[in-house]
Amino acid sequence: MKLEMANEPGWIGGFSRHQARGAIPNGSRIMKTRAEPRDINAVGAFGTVLGSIDAREVDAAFAKRMSADYVYWVEWDDAPKCAVFIVGWKIGRPT
């Protein structure tokens, strides 16, 4: 799988707009549903999916270590134009 990464003008952080099959679609609104102690965004924070990859297709060992089938780039509402990489088990669709 060839992953096109870019630093888009006006954005902080490189990211991909690739959309993995089965992942939350690009442009979808998400919220942080789980966090680890050192995470910057708290549970309940809202954002938008910029891109995703199926970690199992890239590196099965990585996917297993991260306990994640999908990984995402997200733009959090409180940090516009800043792309953040996050494992899929930390986010979900707002209810």
PDB file of C-alpha atoms in Angstrom:
ATOM      1  CA  MET A   1       0.000   0.000   0.000  1.00  0.00           C
ATOM      2  CA  LYS A   2       1.394   3.375  -1.001  1.00  0.00           C
ATOM      3  CA  LEU A   3       0.419   6.040   1.496  1.00  0.00           C
ATOM      4  CA  GLU A   4       0.506   9.628   0.268  1.00  0.00           C
ATOM      5  CA  MET A   5       1.501  11.874   3.179  1.00  0.00           C
ATOM      6  CA  ALA A   6       1.609  15.650   2.867  1.00  0.00           C
ATOM      7  CA  ASN A   7       2.115  18.819   4.807  1.00  0.00           C
ATOM      8  CA  GLU A   8      -0.757  20.812   3.332  1.00  0.00           C
ATOM      9  CA  PRO A   9      -0.376  24.606   3.221  1.00  0.00           C
ATOM     10  CA  GLY A  10      -1.777  26.237   6.361  1.00  0.00           C
ATOM     11  CA  TRP A  11      -1.746  22.971   8.341  1.00  0.00           C
ATOM     12  CA  ILE A  12       0.437  21.811  11.214  1.00  0.00           C
ATOM     13  CA  GLY A  13       1.490  18.178  10.934  1.00  0.00           C
ATOM     14  CA  GLY A  14       1.739  15.892   7.956  1.00  0.00           C
ATOM     15  CA  PHE A  15      -1.196  13.620   7.238  1.00  0.00           C
ATOM     16  CA  SER A  16      -2.901  11.547   4.587  1.00  0.00           C
ATOM     17  CA  ARG A  17      -6.388  11.920   3.205  1.00  0.00           C
ATOM     18  CA  HIS A  18      -6.396   8.215   2.359  1.00  0.00           C
ATOM     19  CA  GLN A  19      -9.622   6.523   3.457  1.00  0.00           C
ATOM     20  CA  ALA A  20      -9.340   2.906   4.558  1.00  0.00           C
ATOM     21  CA  ARG A  21     -12.135   0.543   3.637  1.00  0.00           C
ATOM     22  CA  GLY A  22     -14.239  -0.108   6.749  1.00  0.00           C
ATOM     23  CA  ALA A  23     -12.895   2.902   8.671  1.00  0.00           C
ATOM     24  CA  ILE A  24     -14.932   5.900   9.826  1.00  0.00           C
ATOM     25  CA  PRO A  25     -15.201   7.929   6.578  1.00  0.00           C
ATOM     26  CA  ASN A  26     -13.182  11.084   5.978  1.00  0.00           C
ATOM     27  CA  GLY A  27     -15.129  14.208   6.912  1.00  0.00           C
ATOM     28  CA  SER A  28     -17.090  12.386   9.634  1.00  0.00           C
ATOM     29  CA  ARG A  29     -17.567  14.014  12.994  1.00  0.00           C
ATOM     30  CA  ILE A  30     -16.041  12.013  15.830  1.00  0.00           C
ATOM     31  CA  MET A  31     -15.514  12.358  19.548  1.00  0.00           C
ATOM     32  CA  LYS A  32     -12.858  11.091  21.886  1.00  0.00           C
ATOM     33  CA  THR A  33     -14.322   8.110  23.735  1.00  0.00           C
ATOM     34  CA  ARG A  34     -11.242   6.796  25.553  1.00  0.00           C
ATOM     35  CA  ALA A  35      -7.995   8.344  26.725  1.00  0.00           C
ATOM     36  CA  GLU A  36      -4.677   7.428  28.255  1.00  0.00           C
ATOM     37  CA  PRO A  37      -3.193   9.451  31.130  1.00  0.00           C
ATOM     38  CA  ARG A  38      -0.847  11.526  28.942  1.00  0.00           C
ATOM     39  CA  ASP A  39      -3.329  12.332  26.134  1.00  0.00           C
ATOM     40  CA  ILE A  40      -3.871  16.008  25.426  1.00  0.00           C
ATOM     41  CA  ASN A  41      -7.515  15.717  24.377  1.00  0.00           C
ATOM     42  CA  ALA A  42      -9.993  14.655  27.025  1.00  0.00           C
ATOM     43  CA  VAL A  43     -12.827  12.185  26.585  1.00  0.00           C
ATOM     44  CA  GLY A  44     -15.725  14.096  25.023  1.00  0.00           C
ATOM     45  CA  ALA A  45     -13.593  16.281  22.708  1.00  0.00           C
ATOM     46  CA  PHE A  46     -14.996  16.612  19.172  1.00  0.00           C
ATOM     47  CA  GLY A  47     -13.195  16.519  15.852  1.00  0.00           C
ATOM     48  CA  THR A  48     -13.301  15.568  12.188  1.00  0.00           C
ATOM     49  CA  VAL A  49     -11.629  12.619  10.436  1.00  0.00           C
ATOM     50  CA  LEU A  50      -9.044  13.751   7.873  1.00  0.00           C
ATOM     51  CA  GLY A  51      -7.809  10.315   6.794  1.00  0.00           C
ATOM     52  CA  SER A  52      -7.342   6.723   7.894  1.00  0.00           C
ATOM     53  CA  ILE A  53      -5.372   3.573   7.266  1.00  0.00           C
ATOM     54  CA  ASP A  54      -5.998  -0.063   8.020  1.00  0.00           C
ATOM     55  CA  ALA A  55      -3.018  -0.766  10.269  1.00  0.00           C
ATOM     56  CA  ARG A  56      -3.279  -4.496   9.557  1.00  0.00           C
ATOM     57  CA  GLU A  57      -2.517  -3.842   5.875  1.00  0.00           C
ATOM     58  CA  VAL A  58       0.566  -1.787   6.683  1.00  0.00           C
ATOM     59  CA  ASP A  59       2.091  -3.845   9.491  1.00  0.00           C
ATOM     60  CA  ALA A  60       0.249  -6.585  11.344  1.00  0.00           C
ATOM     61  CA  ALA A  61       2.717  -6.422  14.256  1.00  0.00           C
ATOM     62  CA  PHE A  62       2.126  -2.664  14.616  1.00  0.00           C
ATOM     63  CA  ALA A  63      -1.646  -3.188  14.580  1.00  0.00           C
ATOM     64  CA  LYS A  64      -1.326  -5.820  17.276  1.00  0.00           C
ATOM     65  CA  ARG A  65       0.954  -3.637  19.460  1.00  0.00           C
ATOM     66  CA  MET A  66      -1.456  -0.702  19.170  1.00  0.00           C
ATOM     67  CA  SER A  67      -4.515  -2.950  19.646  1.00  0.00           C
ATOM     68  CA  ALA A  68      -6.015  -1.093  16.687  1.00  0.00           C
ATOM     69  CA  ASP A  69      -7.281  -2.181  13.303  1.00  0.00           C
ATOM     70  CA  TYR A  70      -7.560   1.436  12.118  1.00  0.00           C
ATOM     71  CA  VAL A  71      -5.522   4.550  12.789  1.00  0.00           C
ATOM     72  CA  TYR A  72      -6.679   8.044  11.898  1.00  0.00           C
ATOM     73  CA  TRP A  73      -5.627  11.626  11.357  1.00  0.00           C
ATOM     74  CA  VAL A  74      -8.068  13.938  13.102  1.00  0.00           C
ATOM     75  CA  GLU A  75      -8.576  17.682  13.264  1.00  0.00           C
ATOM     76  CA  TRP A  76      -9.806  18.455  16.781  1.00  0.00           C
ATOM     77  CA  ASP A  77     -12.271  21.336  17.144  1.00  0.00           C
ATOM     78  CA  ASP A  78     -10.053  23.047  19.706  1.00  0.00           C
ATOM     79  CA  ALA A  79      -6.977  22.848  17.414  1.00  0.00           C
ATOM     80  CA  PRO A  80      -8.032  23.900  13.899  1.00  0.00           C
ATOM     81  CA  LYS A  81      -5.684  23.054  11.016  1.00  0.00           C
ATOM     82  CA  CYS A  82      -3.611  20.741  13.233  1.00  0.00           C
ATOM     83  CA  ALA A  83      -3.546  17.108  12.091  1.00  0.00           C
ATOM     84  CA  VAL A  84      -3.259  14.586  14.950  1.00  0.00           C
ATOM     85  CA  PHE A  85      -2.563  10.858  14.561  1.00  0.00           C
ATOM     86  CA  ILE A  86      -4.730   8.644  16.796  1.00  0.00           C
ATOM     87  CA  VAL A  87      -5.535   4.952  17.196  1.00  0.00           C
ATOM     88  CA  GLY A  88      -9.085   3.985  16.349  1.00  0.00           C
ATOM     89  CA  TRP A  89     -10.069   2.587  19.734  1.00  0.00           C
ATOM     90  CA  LYS A  90      -9.879   6.100  21.208  1.00  0.00           C
ATOM     91  CA  ILE A  91     -12.564   7.615  18.977  1.00  0.00           C
ATOM     92  CA  GLY A  92     -16.170   6.982  17.970  1.00  0.00           C
ATOM     93  CA  ARG A  93     -19.112   8.674  16.346  1.00  0.00           C
ATOM     94  CA  PRO A  94     -20.960  11.182  18.548  1.00  0.00           C
ATOM     95  CA  THR A  95     -24.202   9.930  20.069  1.00  0.00           C
TER      96      THR A  95
END
